[in-house]
PDB file of C-alpha atoms in Angstrom:
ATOM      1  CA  UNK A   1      13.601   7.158  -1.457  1.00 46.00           C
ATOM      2  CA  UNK A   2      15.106   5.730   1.660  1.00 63.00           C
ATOM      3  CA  UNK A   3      15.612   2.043   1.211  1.00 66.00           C
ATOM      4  CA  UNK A   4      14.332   1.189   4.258  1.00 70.00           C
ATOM      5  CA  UNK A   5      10.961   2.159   3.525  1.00 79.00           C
ATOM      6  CA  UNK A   6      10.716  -1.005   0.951  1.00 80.00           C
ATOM      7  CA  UNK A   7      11.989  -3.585   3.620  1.00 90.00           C
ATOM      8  CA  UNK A   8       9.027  -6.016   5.178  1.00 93.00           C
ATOM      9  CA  UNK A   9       8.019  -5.610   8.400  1.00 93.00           C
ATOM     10  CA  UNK A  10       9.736  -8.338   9.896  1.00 93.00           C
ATOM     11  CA  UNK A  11      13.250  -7.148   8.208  1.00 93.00           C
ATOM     12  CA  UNK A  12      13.001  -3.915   9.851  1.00 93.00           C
ATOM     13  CA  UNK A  13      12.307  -5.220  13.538  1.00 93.00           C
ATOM     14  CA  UNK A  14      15.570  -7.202  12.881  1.00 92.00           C
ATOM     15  CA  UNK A  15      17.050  -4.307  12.075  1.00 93.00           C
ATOM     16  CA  UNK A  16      16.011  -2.419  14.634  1.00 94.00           C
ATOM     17  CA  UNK A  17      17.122  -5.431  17.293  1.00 91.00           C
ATOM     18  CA  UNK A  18      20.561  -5.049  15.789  1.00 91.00           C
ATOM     19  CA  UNK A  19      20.949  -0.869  16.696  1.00 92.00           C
ATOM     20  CA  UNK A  20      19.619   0.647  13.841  1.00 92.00           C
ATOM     21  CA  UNK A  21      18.261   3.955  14.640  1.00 88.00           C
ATOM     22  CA  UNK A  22      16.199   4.325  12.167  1.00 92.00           C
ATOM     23  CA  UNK A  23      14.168   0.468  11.368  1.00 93.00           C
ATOM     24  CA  UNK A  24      11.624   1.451  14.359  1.00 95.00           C
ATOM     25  CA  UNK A  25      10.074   4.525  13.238  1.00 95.00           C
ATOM     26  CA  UNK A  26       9.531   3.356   9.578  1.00 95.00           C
ATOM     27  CA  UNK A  27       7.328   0.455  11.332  1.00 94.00           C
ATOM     28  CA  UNK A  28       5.341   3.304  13.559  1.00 95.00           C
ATOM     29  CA  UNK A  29       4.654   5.117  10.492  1.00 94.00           C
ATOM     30  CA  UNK A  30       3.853   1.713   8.193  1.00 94.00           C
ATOM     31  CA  UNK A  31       1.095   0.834  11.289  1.00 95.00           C
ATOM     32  CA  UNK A  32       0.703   3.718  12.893  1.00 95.00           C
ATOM     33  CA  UNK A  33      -2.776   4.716  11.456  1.00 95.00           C
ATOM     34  CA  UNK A  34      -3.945   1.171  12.038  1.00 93.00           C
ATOM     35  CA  UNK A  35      -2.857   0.746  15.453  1.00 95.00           C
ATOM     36  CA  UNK A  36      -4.921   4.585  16.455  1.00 95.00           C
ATOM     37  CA  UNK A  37      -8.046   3.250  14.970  1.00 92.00           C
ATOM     38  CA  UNK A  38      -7.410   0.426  17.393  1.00 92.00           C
ATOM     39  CA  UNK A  39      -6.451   2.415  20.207  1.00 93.00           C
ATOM     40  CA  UNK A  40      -9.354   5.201  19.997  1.00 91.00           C
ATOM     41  CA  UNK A  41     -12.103   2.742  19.789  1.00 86.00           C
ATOM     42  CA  UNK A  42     -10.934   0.846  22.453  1.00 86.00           C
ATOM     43  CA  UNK A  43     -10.501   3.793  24.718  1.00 87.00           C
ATOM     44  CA  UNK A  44     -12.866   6.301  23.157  1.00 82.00           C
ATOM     45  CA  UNK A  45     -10.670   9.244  23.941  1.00 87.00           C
ATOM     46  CA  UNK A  46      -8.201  10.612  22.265  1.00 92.00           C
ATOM     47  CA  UNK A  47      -5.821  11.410  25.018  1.00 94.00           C
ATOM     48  CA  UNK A  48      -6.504   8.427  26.630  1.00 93.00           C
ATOM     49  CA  UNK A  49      -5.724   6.347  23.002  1.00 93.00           C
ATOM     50  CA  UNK A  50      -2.548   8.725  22.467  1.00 95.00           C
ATOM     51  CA  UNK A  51      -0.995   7.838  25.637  1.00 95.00           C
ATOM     52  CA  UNK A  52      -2.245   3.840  25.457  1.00 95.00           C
ATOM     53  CA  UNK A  53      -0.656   4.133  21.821  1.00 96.00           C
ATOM     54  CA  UNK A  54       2.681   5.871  23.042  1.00 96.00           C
ATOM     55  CA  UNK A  55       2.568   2.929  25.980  1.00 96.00           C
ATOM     56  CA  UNK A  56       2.532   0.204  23.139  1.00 96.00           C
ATOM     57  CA  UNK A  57       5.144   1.979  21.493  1.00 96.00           C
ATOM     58  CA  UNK A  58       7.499   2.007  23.627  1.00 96.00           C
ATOM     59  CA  UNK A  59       6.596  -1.812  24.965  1.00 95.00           C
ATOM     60  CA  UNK A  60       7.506  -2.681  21.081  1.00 95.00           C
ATOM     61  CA  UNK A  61      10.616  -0.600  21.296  1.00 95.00           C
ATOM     62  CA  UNK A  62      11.963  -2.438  23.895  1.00 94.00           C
ATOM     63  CA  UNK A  63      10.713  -5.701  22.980  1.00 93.00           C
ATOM     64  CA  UNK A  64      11.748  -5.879  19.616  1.00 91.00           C
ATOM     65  CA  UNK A  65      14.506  -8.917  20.423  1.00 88.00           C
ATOM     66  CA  UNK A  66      12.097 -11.030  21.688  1.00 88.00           C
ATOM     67  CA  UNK A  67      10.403 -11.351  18.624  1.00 89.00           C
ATOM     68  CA  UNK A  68      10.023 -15.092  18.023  1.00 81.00           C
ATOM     69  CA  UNK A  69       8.689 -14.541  14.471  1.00 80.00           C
ATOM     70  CA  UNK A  70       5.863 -17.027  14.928  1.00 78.00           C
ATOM     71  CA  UNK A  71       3.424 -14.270  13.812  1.00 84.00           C
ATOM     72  CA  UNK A  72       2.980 -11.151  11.543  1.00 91.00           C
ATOM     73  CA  UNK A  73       4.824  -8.338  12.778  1.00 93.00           C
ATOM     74  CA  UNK A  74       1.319  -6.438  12.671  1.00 93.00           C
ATOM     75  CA  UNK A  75       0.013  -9.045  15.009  1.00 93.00           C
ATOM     76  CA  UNK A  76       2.175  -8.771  17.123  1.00 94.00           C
ATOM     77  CA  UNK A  77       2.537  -4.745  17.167  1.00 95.00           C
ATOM     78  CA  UNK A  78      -2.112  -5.032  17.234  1.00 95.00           C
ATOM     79  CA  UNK A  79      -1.524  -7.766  20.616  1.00 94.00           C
ATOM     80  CA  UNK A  80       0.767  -5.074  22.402  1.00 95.00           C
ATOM     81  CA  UNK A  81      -1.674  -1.719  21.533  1.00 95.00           C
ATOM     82  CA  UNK A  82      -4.689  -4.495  22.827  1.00 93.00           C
ATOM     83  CA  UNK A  83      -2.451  -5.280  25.895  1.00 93.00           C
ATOM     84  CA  UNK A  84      -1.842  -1.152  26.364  1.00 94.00           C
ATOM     85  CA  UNK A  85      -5.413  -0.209  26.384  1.00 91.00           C
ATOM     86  CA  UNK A  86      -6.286  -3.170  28.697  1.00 88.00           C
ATOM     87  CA  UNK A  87      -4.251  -2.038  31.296  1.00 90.00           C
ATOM     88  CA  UNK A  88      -5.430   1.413  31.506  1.00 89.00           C
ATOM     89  CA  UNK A  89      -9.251   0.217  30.634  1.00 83.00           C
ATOM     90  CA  UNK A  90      -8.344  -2.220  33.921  1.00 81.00           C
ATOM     91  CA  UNK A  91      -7.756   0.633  35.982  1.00 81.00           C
ATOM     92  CA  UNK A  92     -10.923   2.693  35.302  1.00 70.00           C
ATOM     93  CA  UNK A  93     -12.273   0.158  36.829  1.00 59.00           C
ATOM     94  CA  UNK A  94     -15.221  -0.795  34.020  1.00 46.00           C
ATOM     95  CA  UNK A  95     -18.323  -2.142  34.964  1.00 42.00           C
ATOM     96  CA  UNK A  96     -20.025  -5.061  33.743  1.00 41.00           C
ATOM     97  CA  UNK A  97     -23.913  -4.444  31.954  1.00 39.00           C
ATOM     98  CA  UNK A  98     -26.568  -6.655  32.598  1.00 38.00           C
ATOM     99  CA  UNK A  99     -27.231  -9.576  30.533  1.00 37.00           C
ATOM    100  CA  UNK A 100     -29.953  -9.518  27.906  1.00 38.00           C
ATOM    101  CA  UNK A 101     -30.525 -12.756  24.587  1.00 35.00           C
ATOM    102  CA  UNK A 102     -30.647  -9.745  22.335  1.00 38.00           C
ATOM    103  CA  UNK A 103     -27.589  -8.796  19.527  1.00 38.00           C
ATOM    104  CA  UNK A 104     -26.766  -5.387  18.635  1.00 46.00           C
ATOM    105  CA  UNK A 105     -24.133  -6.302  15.634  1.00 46.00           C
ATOM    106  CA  UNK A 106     -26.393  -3.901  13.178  1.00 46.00           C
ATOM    107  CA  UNK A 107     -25.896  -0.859  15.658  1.00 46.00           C
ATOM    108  CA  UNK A 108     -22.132  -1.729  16.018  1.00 51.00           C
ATOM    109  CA  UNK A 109     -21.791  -1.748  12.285  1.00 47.00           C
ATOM    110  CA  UNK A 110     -24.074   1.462  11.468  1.00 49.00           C
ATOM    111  CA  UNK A 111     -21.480   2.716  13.894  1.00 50.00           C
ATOM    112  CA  UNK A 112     -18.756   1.808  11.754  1.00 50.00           C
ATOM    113  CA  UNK A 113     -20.480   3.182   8.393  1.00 45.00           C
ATOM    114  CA  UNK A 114     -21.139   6.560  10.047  1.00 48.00           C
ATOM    115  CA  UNK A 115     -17.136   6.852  10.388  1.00 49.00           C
ATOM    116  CA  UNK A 116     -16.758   6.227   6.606  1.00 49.00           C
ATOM    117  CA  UNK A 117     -19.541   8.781   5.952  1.00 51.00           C
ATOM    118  CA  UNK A 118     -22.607   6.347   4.938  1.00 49.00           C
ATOM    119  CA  UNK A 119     -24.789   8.281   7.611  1.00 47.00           C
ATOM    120  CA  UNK A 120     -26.656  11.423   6.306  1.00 50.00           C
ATOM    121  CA  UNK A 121     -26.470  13.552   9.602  1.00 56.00           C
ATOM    122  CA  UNK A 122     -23.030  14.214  11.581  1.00 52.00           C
ATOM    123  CA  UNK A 123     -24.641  15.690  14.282  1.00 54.00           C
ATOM    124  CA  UNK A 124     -26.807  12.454  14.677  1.00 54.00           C
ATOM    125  CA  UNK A 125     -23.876  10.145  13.871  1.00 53.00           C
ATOM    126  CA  UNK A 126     -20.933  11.680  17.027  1.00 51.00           C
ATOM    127  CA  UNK A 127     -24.040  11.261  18.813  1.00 55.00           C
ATOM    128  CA  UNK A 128     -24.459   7.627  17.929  1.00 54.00           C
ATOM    129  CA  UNK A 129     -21.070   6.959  18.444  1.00 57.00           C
ATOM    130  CA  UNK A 130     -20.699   8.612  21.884  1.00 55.00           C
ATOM    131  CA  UNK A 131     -23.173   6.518  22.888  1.00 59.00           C
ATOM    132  CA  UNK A 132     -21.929   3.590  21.237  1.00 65.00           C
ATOM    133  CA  UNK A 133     -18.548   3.973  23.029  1.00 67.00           C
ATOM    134  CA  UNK A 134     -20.222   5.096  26.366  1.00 70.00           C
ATOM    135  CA  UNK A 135     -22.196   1.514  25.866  1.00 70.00           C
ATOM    136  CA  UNK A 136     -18.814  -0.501  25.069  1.00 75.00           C
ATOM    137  CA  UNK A 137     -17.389   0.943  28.475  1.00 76.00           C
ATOM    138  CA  UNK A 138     -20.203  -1.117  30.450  1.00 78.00           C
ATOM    139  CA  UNK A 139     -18.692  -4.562  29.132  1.00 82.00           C
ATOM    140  CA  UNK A 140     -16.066  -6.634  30.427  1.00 86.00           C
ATOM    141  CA  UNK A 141     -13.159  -5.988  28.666  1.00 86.00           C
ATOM    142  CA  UNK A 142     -12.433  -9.309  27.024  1.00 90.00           C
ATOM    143  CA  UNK A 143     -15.560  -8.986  25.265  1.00 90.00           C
ATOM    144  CA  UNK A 144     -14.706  -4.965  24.767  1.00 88.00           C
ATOM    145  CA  UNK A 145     -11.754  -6.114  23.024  1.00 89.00           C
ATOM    146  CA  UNK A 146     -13.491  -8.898  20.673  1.00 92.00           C
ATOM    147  CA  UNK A 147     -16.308  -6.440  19.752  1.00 89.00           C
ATOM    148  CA  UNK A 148     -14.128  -3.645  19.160  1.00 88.00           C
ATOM    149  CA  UNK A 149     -11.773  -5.689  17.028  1.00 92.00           C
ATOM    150  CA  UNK A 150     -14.452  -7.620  14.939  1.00 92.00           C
ATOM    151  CA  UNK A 151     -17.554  -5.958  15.118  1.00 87.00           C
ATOM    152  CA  UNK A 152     -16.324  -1.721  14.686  1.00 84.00           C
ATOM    153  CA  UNK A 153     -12.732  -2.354  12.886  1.00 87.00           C
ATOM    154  CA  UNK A 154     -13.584  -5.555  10.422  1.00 89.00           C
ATOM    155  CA  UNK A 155     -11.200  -7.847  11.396  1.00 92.00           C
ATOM    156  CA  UNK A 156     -11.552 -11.479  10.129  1.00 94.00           C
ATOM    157  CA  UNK A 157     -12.551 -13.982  13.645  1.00 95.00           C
ATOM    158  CA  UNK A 158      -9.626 -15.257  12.997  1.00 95.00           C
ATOM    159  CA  UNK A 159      -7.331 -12.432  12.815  1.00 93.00           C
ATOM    160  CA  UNK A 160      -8.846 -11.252  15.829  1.00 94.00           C
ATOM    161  CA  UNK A 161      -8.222 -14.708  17.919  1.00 95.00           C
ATOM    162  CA  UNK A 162      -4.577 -14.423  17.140  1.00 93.00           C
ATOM    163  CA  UNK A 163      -4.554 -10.867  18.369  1.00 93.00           C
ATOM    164  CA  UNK A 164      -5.991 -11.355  21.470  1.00 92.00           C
ATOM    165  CA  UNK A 165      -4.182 -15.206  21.829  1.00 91.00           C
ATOM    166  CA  UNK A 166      -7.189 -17.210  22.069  1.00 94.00           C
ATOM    167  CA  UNK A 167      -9.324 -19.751  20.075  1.00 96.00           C
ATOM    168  CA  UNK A 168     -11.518 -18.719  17.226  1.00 96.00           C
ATOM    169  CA  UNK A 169     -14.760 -19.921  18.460  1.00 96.00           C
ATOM    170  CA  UNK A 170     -13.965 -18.113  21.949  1.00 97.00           C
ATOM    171  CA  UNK A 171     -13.614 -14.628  20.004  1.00 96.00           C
ATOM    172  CA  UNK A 172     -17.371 -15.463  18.767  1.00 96.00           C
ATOM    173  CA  UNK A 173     -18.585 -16.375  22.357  1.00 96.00           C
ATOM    174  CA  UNK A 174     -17.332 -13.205  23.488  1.00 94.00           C
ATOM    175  CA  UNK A 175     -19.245 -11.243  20.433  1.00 93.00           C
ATOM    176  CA  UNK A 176     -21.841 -12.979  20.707  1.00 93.00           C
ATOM    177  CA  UNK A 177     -22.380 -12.018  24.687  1.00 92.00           C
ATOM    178  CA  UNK A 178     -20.929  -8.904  24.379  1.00 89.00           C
ATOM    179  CA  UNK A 179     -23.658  -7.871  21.459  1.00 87.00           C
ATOM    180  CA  UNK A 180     -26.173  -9.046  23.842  1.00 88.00           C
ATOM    181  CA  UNK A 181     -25.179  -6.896  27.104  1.00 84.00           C
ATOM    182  CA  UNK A 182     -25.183  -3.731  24.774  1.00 82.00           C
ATOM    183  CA  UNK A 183     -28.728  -3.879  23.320  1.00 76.00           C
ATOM    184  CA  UNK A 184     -30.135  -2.318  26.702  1.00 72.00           C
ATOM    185  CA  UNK A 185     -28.116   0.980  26.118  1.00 66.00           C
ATOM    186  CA  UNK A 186     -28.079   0.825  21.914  1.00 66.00           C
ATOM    187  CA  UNK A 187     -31.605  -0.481  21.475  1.00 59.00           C
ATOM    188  CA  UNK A 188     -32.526   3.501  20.649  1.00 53.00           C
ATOM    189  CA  UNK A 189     -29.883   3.393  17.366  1.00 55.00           C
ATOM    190  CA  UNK A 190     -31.922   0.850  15.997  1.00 56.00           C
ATOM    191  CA  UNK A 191     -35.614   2.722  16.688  1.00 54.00           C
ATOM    192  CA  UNK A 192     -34.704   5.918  16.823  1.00 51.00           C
ATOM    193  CA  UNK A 193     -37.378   8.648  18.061  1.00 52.00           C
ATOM    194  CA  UNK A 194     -38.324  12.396  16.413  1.00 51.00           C
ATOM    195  CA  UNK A 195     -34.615  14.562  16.616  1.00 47.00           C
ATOM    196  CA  UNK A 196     -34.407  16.285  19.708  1.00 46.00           C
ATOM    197  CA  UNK A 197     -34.900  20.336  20.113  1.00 46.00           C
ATOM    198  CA  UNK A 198     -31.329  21.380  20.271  1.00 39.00           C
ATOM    199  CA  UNK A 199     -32.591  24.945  20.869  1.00 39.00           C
ATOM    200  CA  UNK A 200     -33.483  23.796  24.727  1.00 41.00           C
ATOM    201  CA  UNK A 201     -30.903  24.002  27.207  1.00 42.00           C
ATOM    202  CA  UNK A 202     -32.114  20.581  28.700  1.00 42.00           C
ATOM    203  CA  UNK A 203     -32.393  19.176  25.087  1.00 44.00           C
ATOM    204  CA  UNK A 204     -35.962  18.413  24.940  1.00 42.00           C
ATOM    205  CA  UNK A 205     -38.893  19.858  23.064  1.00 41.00           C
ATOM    206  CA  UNK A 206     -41.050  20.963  25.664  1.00 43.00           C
ATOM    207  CA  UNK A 207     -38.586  22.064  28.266  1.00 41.00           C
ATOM    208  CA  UNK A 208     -40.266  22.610  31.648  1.00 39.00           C
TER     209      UNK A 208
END
């Protein structure tokens, strides 16, 4: 086994700094998996994801000697795929959902358990998640990004504050008001109505 593969995360940025051609990709492949499930929910397409992944990539490649080692080298590899799909999320231009007192963490986190197969029907749960992702589009994206960290990937608050380089209690806020702007376009998830008649072009059970 290549040696490298046993050196922390920190080691092998070093490494890489110092020319070797090799440190960098045995960090992609430690994180890589991690750092997709970040990118695809943040995007919600895969090419989009791929190419906001490949972005934060190379940002990381070329900013591994400015590494100040004041955080996790998976922090800081999460805060540059975050910074990668806000900049192309920025440019679609997203816009912002009406406010409502409402929280919608228990459709967010069915969400999450259809993904790890807890649902019973997959055409029901890429359905749910479409519109879970269509929904998470409507936000502003600092509360996209809190949401999407916390709420649909499991990270701690806290983990998720030093991600995004804020306070702990402004990561809730953002939850918090981002929950509540999503209820208006997730509030069927949660009372669901009889399954739809698939068989109709227009969906519906008594097509006209």
């Amino acid at each position: 086994m290549d040696a490298s593969q046993e050196l922390p995360d920190k080691e092998l940025l070093s490494r890489h700094a110092q020319g070797d051609e090799q440190a960098f990709a045995v960090l992609v492949r430690r994180h890589r998996e991690r750092l997709w499930a970040v990118a695809i929910r943040m995007m919600g397409e895969p090419e989009e994801a791929s190419d906001a992944l490949q972005d934060a990539f190379l940002s990381a490649f070329r900013a591994a000697d400015r590494f100040r080692g004041d955080a996790q080298v998976t922090t800081w590899l999460h805060r540059i795929v975050v910074n990668a799909c806000h900049d192309r999320l920025r440019r679609r231009k997203v816009r912002p959902a009406t406010p409502t007192e409402d929280e919608t963490l228990d459709v967010i986190s069915n969400e999450r358990l259809s993904r790890s197969g807890g649902g019973h029907d997959h055409a029901a749960q890429t359905e749910a998640r479409l519109d879970v992702h269509a929904a998470l589009e409507l936000l502003p994206l600092d509360q996209r990004m809190a949401l999407t960290l916390v709420d649909m990937l499991g990270y701690r608050v806290d983990e998720a504050a030093e991600i995004l380089e804020v306070a702990s209690g402004t990561v809730k806020s953002r939850c918090a008001r981002g929950r509540a702007k999503l209820l208006p376009s997730l509030a069927h998830l949660r009372n669901p109505g009889p399954p739809r008649d698939v068989t109709s072009g227009r969906g519906g059970a008594n097509p006209s």
